[in-house]
Coordinates of N, CA and C and ligand atoms in Angstrom, one line a residue:
X19 N 0.8 -1.2 0.0 CA 0.0 0.0 0.0 C 0.9 1.3 0.0
X20 N 1.9 1.3 0.9 CA 2.8 2.4 1.0 C 3.5 2.6 -0.3
X21 N 3.9 1.5 -0.9 CA 4.6 1.5 -2.1 C 3.8 2.2 -3.2
X22 N 2.5 1.8 -3.2 CA 1.6 2.4 -4.2 C 1.5 3.9 -4.1
X23 N 1.5 4.4 -2.8 CA 1.4 5.9 -2.6 C 2.7 6.5 -3.2
X24 N 3.8 5.9 -2.9 CA 5.1 6.5 -3.4 C 5.1 6.6 -5.0
X25 N 4.6 5.5 -5.6 CA 4.5 5.4 -7.0 C 3.6 6.5 -7.5
X26 N 2.4 6.6 -6.8 CA 1.5 7.7 -7.3 C 2.1 9.1 -7.2
X27 N 2.8 9.3 -6.1 CA 3.5 10.6 -5.9 C 4.5 10.9 -7.0
X28 N 5.3 9.9 -7.3 CA 6.3 10.1 -8.3 C 5.6 10.4 -9.7
X29 N 4.6 9.6 -10.0 CA 3.9 9.8 -11.2 C 3.3 11.2 -11.3
X30 N 2.7 11.7 -10.1 CA 2.1 13.0 -10.0 C 3.2 14.1 -10.3
X31 N 4.3 14.0 -9.6 CA 5.4 15.0 -9.7 C 6.0 15.0 -11.1
X32 N 6.1 13.8 -11.7 CA 6.7 13.6 -13.0 C 5.8 14.3 -14.1
X33 N 4.5 14.1 -13.8 CA 3.5 14.6 -14.8 C 3.2 16.1 -14.7
X34 N 3.7 16.8 -13.6 CA 3.4 18.2 -13.5 C 4.1 19.0 -14.6
X35 N 3.4 20.0 -15.1 CA 4.0 20.8 -16.1 C 5.1 21.7 -15.4
X36 N 6.2 21.8 -16.1 CA 7.3 22.6 -15.5 C 7.2 24.1 -15.8
X37 N 6.0 24.6 -15.3 CA 5.7 26.0 -15.5 C 5.5 26.6 -14.1
X38 N 6.1 27.7 -13.9 CA 5.8 28.4 -12.6 C 5.6 29.9 -12.9
X39 N 5.0 30.5 -11.9 CA 4.8 32.0 -12.1 C 6.0 32.7 -11.8
X40 N 6.7 33.1 -12.9 CA 7.9 33.9 -12.8 C 7.6 35.3 -12.2
X41 N 8.5 35.9 -11.5 CA 8.2 37.2 -11.0 C 7.9 38.2 -12.1
X42 N 7.1 39.2 -11.8 CA 6.7 40.2 -12.8 C 7.9 41.3 -12.6
X43 N 8.6 41.5 -13.7 CA 9.8 42.3 -13.6 C 9.5 43.7 -14.2
X44 N 9.8 44.7 -13.3 CA 9.6 46.1 -13.8 C 10.9 46.9 -13.7
X45 N 11.3 47.5 -14.8 CA 12.5 48.4 -14.7 C 12.0 49.8 -14.7
X46 N 12.4 50.5 -13.7 CA 12.0 51.9 -13.5 C 13.2 52.8 -13.9
X47 N 13.0 53.8 -14.7 CA 14.0 54.7 -15.2 C 13.8 56.1 -14.7
X48 N 14.5 56.5 -13.7 CA 14.3 57.9 -13.3 C 15.1 58.8 -14.3
X49 N 14.3 59.7 -15.0 CA 14.9 60.4 -16.1 C 16.1 61.3 -15.6
X50 N 17.0 61.6 -16.6 CA 18.1 62.5 -16.4 C 19.1 62.0 -15.3
X51 N 19.8 62.9 -14.7 CA 20.8 62.5 -13.7 C 22.2 63.0 -14.0
X52 N 23.0 63.2 -13.0 CA 24.4 63.7 -13.2 C 24.4 65.0 -13.8
X53 N 25.2 65.2 -14.9 CA 25.3 66.5 -15.5 C 24.0 66.9 -16.2
X54 N 23.2 66.0 -16.4 CA 21.9 66.3 -17.1 C 20.8 66.5 -16.0
X55 N 20.5 67.8 -15.7 CA 19.6 68.1 -14.6 C 18.1 67.9 -15.0
X56 N 17.9 67.9 -16.3 CA 16.5 67.8 -16.8 C 15.9 69.2 -16.6
X57 N 14.6 69.3 -16.4 CA 13.9 70.6 -16.3 C 14.2 71.3 -15.0
X58 N 14.2 72.6 -15.0 CA 14.4 73.4 -13.8 C 13.0 74.0 -13.4
X59 N 12.6 73.9 -12.2 CA 11.3 74.4 -11.9 C 11.2 75.4 -10.7
X60 N 10.0 75.4 -10.1 CA 9.7 76.4 -9.1 C 10.7 76.3 -7.9
X61 N 11.2 77.4 -7.5 CA 12.1 77.5 -6.3 C 13.3 76.5 -6.5
X62 N 13.8 76.4 -7.7 CA 15.0 75.6 -8.0 C 14.8 74.1 -8.0
X63 N 13.6 73.7 -8.1 CA 13.4 72.2 -8.1 C 14.0 71.7 -9.4
X64 N 14.7 70.6 -9.2 CA 15.4 70.0 -10.4 C 14.7 68.7 -10.7
X65 N 14.4 68.5 -12.0 CA 13.7 67.3 -12.4 C 14.4 66.0 -12.0
X66 N 15.8 66.0 -12.2 CA 16.5 64.8 -11.9 C 16.4 64.4 -10.4
X67 N 16.3 65.3 -9.5 CA 16.2 65.0 -8.1 C 14.8 64.4 -7.8
X68 N 13.8 65.2 -8.2 CA 12.4 64.8 -7.9 C 12.0 63.5 -8.5
X69 N 12.5 63.2 -9.7 CA 12.1 61.9 -10.4 C 12.7 60.7 -9.6
X70 N 13.9 61.0 -9.0 CA 14.5 59.9 -8.3 C 13.7 59.6 -7.0
X71 N 13.3 60.6 -6.4 CA 12.5 60.4 -5.1 C 11.2 59.7 -5.5
X72 N 10.5 60.2 -6.6 CA 9.2 59.5 -7.0 C 9.5 58.1 -7.4
X73 N 10.5 57.8 -8.2 CA 10.8 56.5 -8.7 C 11.0 55.5 -7.5
X74 N 11.7 55.9 -6.5 CA 11.9 55.0 -5.3 C 10.6 54.7 -4.6
X75 N 9.7 55.7 -4.5 CA 8.4 55.5 -3.9 C 7.5 54.6 -4.8
X76 N 7.6 54.8 -6.1 CA 6.8 53.9 -7.0 C 7.3 52.5 -6.9
X77 N 8.6 52.3 -6.8 CA 9.2 51.0 -6.7 C 8.7 50.2 -5.5
X78 N 8.8 50.9 -4.4 CA 8.3 50.3 -3.1 C 6.9 49.9 -3.2
X79 N 6.0 50.8 -3.8 CA 4.6 50.5 -3.9 C 4.4 49.3 -4.8
X80 N 5.1 49.2 -5.9 CA 4.9 48.1 -6.9 C 5.3 46.8 -6.2
X81 N 6.4 46.8 -5.5 CA 6.9 45.6 -4.8 C 5.9 45.2 -3.8
X82 N 5.3 46.1 -3.1 CA 4.3 45.8 -2.0 C 3.0 45.3 -2.6
X83 N 2.5 46.0 -3.6 CA 1.1 45.7 -4.1 C 1.2 44.5 -5.1
X84 N 2.2 44.4 -5.9 CA 2.2 43.4 -7.0 C 3.2 42.3 -6.7
X85 N 4.0 42.4 -5.7 CA 5.1 41.4 -5.4 C 6.1 41.4 -6.6
X86 N 6.2 42.5 -7.3 CA 7.0 42.5 -8.5 C 8.5 42.7 -8.1
X87 N 9.3 42.3 -9.1 CA 10.8 42.5 -8.9 C 11.1 43.8 -9.6
X88 N 11.7 44.7 -8.9 CA 11.9 46.1 -9.5 C 13.4 46.4 -9.6
X89 N 13.8 46.9 -10.7 CA 15.2 47.3 -10.9 C 15.1 48.8 -11.3
X90 N 16.2 49.5 -11.0 CA 16.3 50.9 -11.5 C 17.4 51.0 -12.6
X91 N 17.2 51.9 -13.5 CA 18.3 52.2 -14.4 C 19.4 53.0 -13.7
X92 N 19.0 53.9 -12.8 CA 19.9 54.6 -11.9 C 19.2 54.7 -10.5
X93 N 20.0 54.6 -9.4 CA 19.4 54.7 -8.1 C 20.1 55.8 -7.4
X94 N 21.0 56.6 -8.1 CA 21.7 57.7 -7.5 C 21.8 58.8 -8.6
X95 N 22.4 59.9 -8.2 CA 22.5 61.0 -9.2 C 23.6 60.7 -10.2
X96 N 23.2 59.9 -11.2 CA 24.2 59.4 -12.1 C 23.8 59.7 -13.5
X97 N 24.7 60.0 -14.4 CA 24.4 60.3 -15.8 C 24.4 59.0 -16.6
X98 N 23.4 58.8 -17.4 CA 23.3 57.6 -18.2 C 22.8 58.1 -19.6
X99 N 23.3 57.4 -20.7 CA 22.7 57.7 -22.0 C 21.3 57.1 -22.1
X100 N 20.6 57.5 -23.1 CA 19.2 57.0 -23.2 C 19.3 55.5 -23.6
X101 N 20.3 55.1 -24.4 CA 20.5 53.8 -24.8 C 20.8 52.8 -23.7
X102 N 21.7 53.4 -22.8 CA 22.0 52.6 -21.6 C 20.7 52.3 -20.8
X103 N 19.8 53.2 -20.8 CA 18.6 53.1 -20.1 C 17.7 52.0 -20.7
X104 N 17.5 52.1 -22.0 CA 16.6 51.1 -22.6 C 17.2 49.7 -22.7
X105 N 18.6 49.6 -22.7 CA 19.2 48.3 -22.7 C 19.1 47.7 -21.4
X106 N 19.0 48.4 -20.4 CA 18.8 47.9 -19.0 C 17.5 47.1 -18.9
X107 N 16.5 47.5 -19.7 CA 15.2 46.7 -19.7 C 15.5 45.3 -20.3
X108 N 16.3 45.2 -21.3 CA 16.6 43.9 -21.9 C 17.4 43.1 -20.9
X109 N 18.5 43.7 -20.4 CA 19.4 43.0 -19.5 C 18.6 42.4 -18.3
X110 N 17.7 43.1 -17.8 CA 17.0 42.7 -16.6 C 15.8 41.8 -16.9
X111 N 15.5 41.6 -18.2 CA 14.4 40.8 -18.6 C 13.0 41.4 -18.2
X112 N 12.9 42.7 -18.4 CA 11.7 43.4 -18.0 C 10.5 43.0 -18.7
X113 N 9.4 42.9 -17.8 CA 8.0 42.8 -18.4 C 7.5 44.2 -18.8
X114 N 7.9 45.2 -18.0 CA 7.5 46.5 -18.2 C 8.6 47.5 -18.0
X115 N 8.6 48.6 -18.8 CA 9.6 49.6 -18.6 C 8.9 50.9 -18.4
X116 N 9.3 51.6 -17.2 CA 8.6 52.9 -16.9 C 9.7 54.0 -16.8
X117 N 9.6 55.0 -17.7 CA 10.5 56.1 -17.6 C 9.8 57.3 -16.9
X118 N 10.4 57.7 -15.8 CA 9.7 58.7 -15.0 C 10.3 60.1 -15.2
X119 N 9.4 61.0 -15.6 CA 9.8 62.4 -15.9 C 8.9 63.4 -15.3
X120 N 9.3 64.7 -15.3 CA 8.5 65.8 -14.9 C 8.6 66.9 -16.0
X121 N 7.5 67.5 -16.2 CA 7.4 68.4 -17.4 C 7.8 69.9 -17.0
X122 N 8.0 70.7 -18.0 CA 8.2 72.1 -17.7 C 7.6 72.9 -18.9
X123 N 7.3 74.2 -18.6 CA 6.7 75.0 -19.6 C 7.1 76.5 -19.3
X124 N 7.3 77.3 -20.4 CA 7.5 78.7 -20.2 C 6.3 79.3 -19.6
X125 N 5.2 78.8 -19.9 CA 3.9 79.3 -19.4 C 3.7 78.6 -18.0
X126 N 3.9 79.4 -17.0 CA 3.9 78.8 -15.6 C 2.5 78.4 -15.1
X127 N 1.5 78.7 -15.9 CA 0.1 78.3 -15.6 C -0.2 76.9 -16.0
X128 N 0.6 76.3 -16.9 CA 0.3 75.0 -17.5 C 0.6 74.0 -16.4
X129 N -0.3 73.0 -16.2 CA -0.1 71.9 -15.3 C -0.8 70.7 -15.8
X130 N -0.6 69.6 -15.1 CA -1.3 68.3 -15.5 C -0.3 67.1 -15.7
X131 N -0.9 66.0 -15.8 CA -0.2 64.7 -15.9 C -0.5 64.0 -17.2
X132 N 0.5 63.5 -17.9 CA 0.3 62.8 -19.2 C 1.2 61.6 -19.3
X133 N 0.8 60.6 -20.1 CA 1.5 59.4 -20.3 C 1.8 59.2 -21.7
X134 N 3.0 58.9 -22.1 CA 3.4 58.7 -23.5 C 3.8 57.2 -23.8
X135 N 3.4 56.8 -25.0 CA 4.0 55.5 -25.5 C 4.6 55.9 -26.8
X136 N 5.5 54.9 -27.3 CA 6.3 55.2 -28.5 C 5.5 55.1 -29.8
X137 N 5.4 56.1 -30.5 CA 4.7 56.1 -31.8 C 5.0 57.5 -32.4
X138 N 4.5 57.8 -33.6 CA 4.7 59.1 -34.2 C 4.0 60.1 -33.3
X139 N 4.5 61.3 -33.2 CA 4.0 62.3 -32.3 C 2.5 62.6 -32.5
X140 N 1.8 62.7 -31.4 CA 0.3 63.1 -31.4 C 0.1 64.5 -31.9
X141 N 1.0 65.4 -31.5 CA 0.9 66.8 -31.9 C 2.2 67.5 -31.8
X142 N 2.3 68.8 -32.1 CA 3.5 69.5 -32.1 C 4.2 69.6 -30.7
X143 N 3.3 69.8 -29.7 CA 3.8 69.9 -28.3 C 4.5 68.6 -27.9
X144 N 3.9 67.5 -28.3 CA 4.5 66.2 -28.0 C 5.8 66.0 -28.7
X145 N 5.9 66.5 -29.9 CA 7.1 66.4 -30.7 C 8.2 67.2 -30.0
X146 N 7.9 68.4 -29.6 CA 8.8 69.3 -28.9 C 9.3 68.7 -27.6
X147 N 8.4 68.1 -26.9 CA 8.8 67.4 -25.7 C 9.7 66.3 -25.9
X148 N 9.5 65.5 -26.9 CA 10.3 64.3 -27.3 C 11.7 64.9 -27.6
X149 N 11.8 66.0 -28.3 CA 13.1 66.6 -28.7 C 13.9 67.0 -27.5
X150 N 13.2 67.5 -26.5 CA 13.9 67.9 -25.2 C 14.3 66.7 -24.5
X151 N 13.4 65.7 -24.4 CA 13.8 64.5 -23.6 C 14.8 63.7 -24.3
X152 N 15.0 63.8 -25.6 CA 15.9 63.0 -26.4 C 17.3 63.7 -26.4
X153 N 17.5 64.8 -25.7 CA 18.8 65.5 -25.8 C 19.9 64.7 -25.2
X154 N 19.6 63.8 -24.3 CA 20.7 63.0 -23.7 C 21.1 61.8 -24.6
X155 N 20.5 61.7 -25.8 CA 20.7 60.6 -26.6 C 21.9 60.8 -27.5
X156 N 22.0 59.9 -28.6 CA 23.1 60.1 -29.5 C 23.0 61.5 -30.2
X157 N 24.1 62.0 -30.5 CA 24.1 63.4 -31.1 C 23.2 63.5 -32.4
X158 N 23.5 62.5 -33.3 CA 22.7 62.5 -34.5 C 21.8 61.3 -34.5
X159 N 20.6 61.6 -34.0 CA 19.5 60.6 -34.0 C 18.4 61.2 -34.8
X160 N 18.4 60.9 -36.1 CA 17.5 61.6 -37.0 C 16.1 60.9 -36.9
X161 N 15.1 61.7 -37.4 CA 13.7 61.2 -37.2 C 13.5 59.9 -38.0
X162 N 14.2 59.8 -39.2 CA 13.9 58.6 -39.9 C 14.3 57.4 -39.2
X163 N 15.5 57.5 -38.5 CA 16.0 56.4 -37.7 C 15.0 56.0 -36.6
X164 N 14.5 57.1 -36.0 CA 13.6 56.9 -34.9 C 12.3 56.2 -35.4
X165 N 11.8 56.6 -36.6 CA 10.6 56.0 -37.1 C 10.8 54.6 -37.4
X166 N 12.0 54.3 -38.0 CA 12.3 52.9 -38.3 C 12.4 52.0 -37.0
X167 N 13.0 52.5 -36.0 CA 13.1 51.8 -34.8 C 11.7 51.6 -34.2
X168 N 10.9 52.7 -34.3 CA 9.6 52.6 -33.7 C 8.8 51.5 -34.5
X169 N 9.0 51.4 -35.8 CA 8.3 50.4 -36.5 C 8.7 49.0 -36.1
X170 N 10.0 48.8 -35.8 CA 10.4 47.5 -35.3 C 9.8 47.2 -34.0
X171 N 9.6 48.2 -33.3 CA 9.0 48.1 -32.0 C 7.5 47.8 -32.0
X172 N 6.9 47.9 -33.2 CA 5.5 47.9 -33.4 C 4.8 46.8 -32.6
X173 N 5.4 45.6 -32.5 CA 4.8 44.5 -31.7 C 4.5 44.9 -30.3
X174 N 5.3 45.8 -29.8 CA 5.0 46.2 -28.4 C 4.1 47.4 -28.3
X175 N 3.8 48.0 -29.5 CA 3.0 49.3 -29.5 C 1.6 49.1 -28.9
X176 N 0.9 48.0 -29.3 CA -0.4 47.8 -28.8 C -0.4 47.6 -27.3
X177 N 0.6 46.8 -26.8 CA 0.7 46.5 -25.4 C 1.1 47.8 -24.7
X178 N 2.0 48.6 -25.2 CA 2.4 49.9 -24.6 C 1.2 50.8 -24.5
X179 N 0.4 50.8 -25.5 CA -0.8 51.7 -25.5 C -1.8 51.3 -24.4
X180 N -2.0 50.0 -24.3 CA -2.9 49.5 -23.2 C -2.3 49.8 -21.8
X181 N -1.0 49.7 -21.7 CA -0.3 50.0 -20.5 C -0.4 51.5 -20.1
X182 N -0.2 52.3 -21.1 CA -0.3 53.8 -21.0 C -1.7 54.2 -20.5
X183 N -2.8 53.6 -21.1 CA -4.1 53.9 -20.7 C -4.4 53.4 -19.3
X184 N -3.9 52.2 -19.0 CA -4.2 51.6 -17.6 C -3.6 52.5 -16.6
X185 N -2.4 53.0 -16.8 CA -1.7 53.8 -15.8 C -2.3 55.2 -15.7
X186 N -2.5 55.8 -16.9 CA -3.1 57.2 -16.9 C -4.4 57.2 -16.2
X187 N -5.3 56.3 -16.6 CA -6.7 56.3 -16.0 C -6.7 56.1 -14.5
X188 N -5.9 55.1 -14.1 CA -6.0 54.8 -12.6 C -5.3 55.9 -11.8
X189 N -4.2 56.4 -12.4 CA -3.4 57.4 -11.7 C -4.3 58.7 -11.5
X190 N -4.9 59.1 -12.5 CA -5.7 60.3 -12.4 C -6.9 60.1 -11.5
X191 N -7.5 58.9 -11.6 CA -8.6 58.6 -10.7 C -8.2 58.7 -9.3
X192 N -7.1 58.1 -9.0 CA -6.5 58.1 -7.7 C -6.3 59.5 -7.2
X193 N -5.6 60.3 -8.0 CA -5.2 61.6 -7.5 C -6.4 62.5 -7.3
X194 N -7.4 62.4 -8.2 CA -8.6 63.3 -8.1 C -9.6 62.8 -7.0
X195 N -9.6 61.4 -6.7 CA -10.4 60.9 -5.7 C -9.9 61.2 -4.3
X196 N -8.6 61.0 -4.2 CA -8.0 61.1 -2.8 C -7.6 62.5 -2.5
X197 N -7.3 63.3 -3.5 CA -6.9 64.7 -3.3 C -7.6 65.6 -4.2
X198 N -9.0 65.7 -4.0 CA -9.8 66.5 -5.0 C -9.4 67.9 -5.0
X199 N -8.8 68.4 -3.9 CA -8.4 69.8 -3.8 C -7.3 70.1 -4.7
X200 N -6.5 69.1 -5.1 CA -5.3 69.4 -6.0 C -5.8 69.6 -7.4
X201 N -7.0 69.1 -7.8 CA -7.5 69.3 -9.2 C -6.5 69.1 -10.3
X202 N -6.0 67.9 -10.3 CA -4.9 67.6 -11.3 C -5.6 67.4 -12.7
X203 N -5.0 68.0 -13.6 CA -5.5 68.0 -15.0 C -5.1 66.8 -15.7
X204 N -6.1 66.1 -16.4 CA -5.7 64.9 -17.1 C -5.3 65.3 -18.6
X205 N -4.0 65.3 -18.8 CA -3.5 65.6 -20.1 C -3.5 64.4 -21.1
X206 N -4.1 63.3 -20.6 CA -4.3 62.1 -21.4 C -3.1 61.3 -21.8
X207 N -3.4 60.3 -22.6 CA -2.3 59.5 -23.2 C -1.9 60.0 -24.6
X208 N -0.6 60.2 -24.8 CA -0.2 60.7 -26.1 C 1.0 59.8 -26.6
X209 N 1.4 60.2 -27.8 CA 2.5 59.4 -28.4 C 3.6 60.4 -28.9
X210 N 4.8 59.9 -28.9 CA 5.9 60.7 -29.5 C 7.1 59.7 -29.6
X211 N 8.1 60.2 -30.4 CA 9.3 59.3 -30.6 C 10.3 59.5 -29.5
X212 N 10.1 59.0 -28.3 CA 11.0 59.1 -27.2 C 12.1 58.0 -27.4
X213 N 13.3 58.5 -27.5 CA 14.4 57.5 -27.8 C 14.6 56.5 -26.7
X214 N 14.3 56.9 -25.5 CA 14.5 56.0 -24.3 C 13.5 54.8 -24.4
X215 N 12.5 54.9 -25.1 CA 11.5 53.8 -25.2 C 11.8 52.9 -26.4
X216 N 12.8 53.3 -27.2 CA 13.1 52.5 -28.4 C 14.0 51.3 -28.0
X217 N 13.6 50.1 -28.5 CA 14.4 48.9 -28.3 C 14.3 48.3 -26.9
X218 N 13.3 48.6 -26.1 CA 13.2 48.0 -24.8 C 12.8 46.5 -24.8
X219 N 12.2 46.1 -26.0 CA 11.7 44.8 -26.2 C 10.6 44.4 -25.2
X220 N 10.0 45.3 -24.6 CA 8.8 45.0 -23.7 C 8.0 46.3 -23.7
X221 N 6.7 46.2 -23.3 CA 5.9 47.4 -23.3 C 6.5 48.4 -22.4
X222 N 6.5 49.7 -22.8 CA 7.1 50.7 -22.0 C 6.4 52.0 -22.2
X223 N 6.4 52.9 -21.2 CA 5.8 54.2 -21.2 C 6.7 55.2 -20.6
X224 N 6.5 56.5 -21.0 CA 7.2 57.6 -20.3 C 6.1 58.4 -19.6
X225 N 6.3 58.6 -18.3 CA 5.3 59.3 -17.6 C 5.8 60.8 -17.3
X226 N 5.0 61.7 -17.6 CA 5.3 63.1 -17.2 C 4.3 63.5 -16.1
X227 N 4.9 63.4 -14.8 CA 4.1 63.4 -13.6 C 3.8 64.8 -13.1
X228 N 3.7 65.8 -14.0 CA 3.4 67.1 -13.5 C 4.4 68.1 -14.0
X229 N 4.0 69.4 -13.9 CA 4.9 70.5 -14.4 C 5.6 71.1 -13.2
X230 N 6.9 71.0 -13.1 CA 7.6 71.6 -12.0 C 7.8 73.1 -12.1
X231 N 7.4 73.6 -13.3 CA 7.4 75.1 -13.4 C 6.1 75.7 -12.9
X232 N 5.1 74.9 -12.6 CA 3.8 75.3 -12.0 C 3.9 75.3 -10.5
X233 N 3.6 76.5 -9.9 CA 3.8 76.6 -8.4 C 3.0 75.5 -7.7
X234 N 1.7 75.4 -8.1 CA 0.8 74.5 -7.3 C 1.3 73.0 -7.5
X235 N 1.6 72.6 -8.7 CA 2.1 71.2 -8.9 C 3.4 71.0 -8.2
X236 N 4.3 71.9 -8.3 CA 5.7 71.8 -7.7 C 5.5 71.6 -6.2
X237 N 4.6 72.4 -5.6 CA 4.4 72.3 -4.1 C 3.8 71.0 -3.8
X238 N 2.9 70.5 -4.6 CA 2.3 69.2 -4.3 C 3.3 68.1 -4.4
X239 N 4.1 68.2 -5.4 CA 5.1 67.1 -5.6 C 6.1 67.0 -4.5
X240 N 6.3 68.1 -3.7 CA 7.2 68.0 -2.6 C 6.6 67.3 -1.4
X241 N 5.2 67.2 -1.4 CA 4.6 66.6 -0.2 C 4.6 65.0 -0.3
X242 N 4.8 64.4 0.8 CA 4.9 62.9 0.8 C 3.5 62.3 0.5
X243 N 2.4 63.0 1.0 CA 1.1 62.5 0.7 C 0.8 62.4 -0.8
X244 N 1.2 63.5 -1.5 CA 1.0 63.5 -3.0 C 1.9 62.4 -3.7
X245 N 3.1 62.3 -3.2 CA 4.0 61.3 -3.8 C 3.5 59.9 -3.6
X246 N 2.9 59.7 -2.4 CA 2.3 58.4 -2.1 C 1.1 58.1 -3.0
X247 N 0.3 59.1 -3.3 CA -0.9 58.9 -4.1 C -0.4 58.6 -5.6
X248 N 0.6 59.2 -6.0 CA 1.2 59.0 -7.3 C 1.6 57.5 -7.4
X249 N 2.4 57.1 -6.4 CA 2.9 55.7 -6.4 C 1.8 54.7 -6.4
X250 N 0.8 54.9 -5.5 CA -0.4 54.0 -5.4 C -1.1 54.0 -6.8
X251 N -1.3 55.1 -7.4 CA -2.0 55.2 -8.6 C -1.3 54.4 -9.8
X252 N 0.0 54.6 -9.8 CA 0.8 53.8 -10.8 C 0.7 52.3 -10.6
X253 N 0.8 52.0 -9.3 CA 0.7 50.5 -8.9 C -0.6 50.0 -9.3
X254 N -1.7 50.8 -9.1 CA -3.1 50.4 -9.5 C -3.1 50.1 -11.0
X255 N -2.5 51.0 -11.7 CA -2.5 50.9 -13.2 C -1.8 49.6 -13.7
X256 N -0.6 49.4 -13.0 CA 0.1 48.2 -13.4 C -0.6 46.9 -13.1
X257 N -1.3 46.9 -11.9 CA -2.1 45.7 -11.5 C -3.2 45.5 -12.6
X258 N -3.9 46.6 -13.0 CA -4.9 46.4 -14.0 C -4.4 45.9 -15.3
X259 N -3.2 46.4 -15.7 CA -2.6 45.9 -16.9 C -2.2 44.5 -16.8
X260 N -1.6 44.1 -15.6 CA -1.1 42.7 -15.5 C -2.3 41.8 -15.5
X261 N -3.4 42.2 -15.0 CA -4.6 41.3 -15.0 C -5.1 41.1 -16.5
X262 N -4.9 42.2 -17.3 CA -5.3 42.1 -18.7 C -4.5 41.0 -19.4
X263 N -3.2 41.0 -19.1 CA -2.3 40.1 -19.9 C -1.9 38.8 -19.2
X264 N -2.5 38.7 -18.0 CA -1.9 37.6 -17.1 C -2.1 36.2 -17.7
X265 N -1.0 35.5 -17.7 CA -1.0 34.1 -18.1 C 0.3 33.6 -17.5
X266 N 0.3 32.3 -17.3 CA 1.5 31.7 -16.7 C 2.8 31.9 -17.6
X267 N 3.8 32.4 -16.9 CA 5.1 32.6 -17.7 C 5.9 31.4 -17.4
X268 N 6.7 30.9 -18.3 CA 7.5 29.8 -18.1 C 9.0 30.1 -17.8
X269 N 9.5 29.3 -16.9 CA 10.9 29.6 -16.5 C 11.9 28.9 -17.5
X270 N 11.4 28.1 -18.4 CA 12.3 27.3 -19.3 C 12.8 28.2 -20.5
Ligands
ZN326 ZN1 12.6 64.7 -18.5

């Protein structure tokens, strides 16, 4: 009888599919760093410093809420090229790539949050923004090359679009439900040729989490309560997206 149980156990284990739930891997890219300060904002706020703070909070939230494995392209005030950033998504086997940025405008009244995925630019403003964010890239990175790379990336485009909508929707819902007084403007999901999103080989988005040139938004971004809501909103979006695509991943 005992022998029969052992045989049954061996048959059971032998017959099990060798599939397990691999960890969900997220690579977070805090924009700019080192000699590249990014945008300069209200009362000397520097984009590179604020995105690093936000990225670390987002990482903690994603680890906590999704049990995801999170890597950073940079975790200190370090200069990286845009290609080093997107290559890190490949090296870490990322399921998702998030590039974290803050916006700036000559018009200090402009504020709001927007999410980008890689495709030809939605409008002139998006094109201008991509040109600014692409400054840390190769010196001669012409539009044709960018379009070609974007086309190669096309397989990820639909997934990146879904990811962008999942994050933008949940993030804005979160901010406006939990902090209605902040009245954060939904600048929606847009597209542009951001070099940092080219070649990641996984769905990726670039988040512009507010205008540091706007007094109200810059002040909010300094508060821990607002930073927390941003982190929770992004984690909500990622959870929604993961449920959309969820299927067992194989370790083999
Ligand atoms: Zn930036």
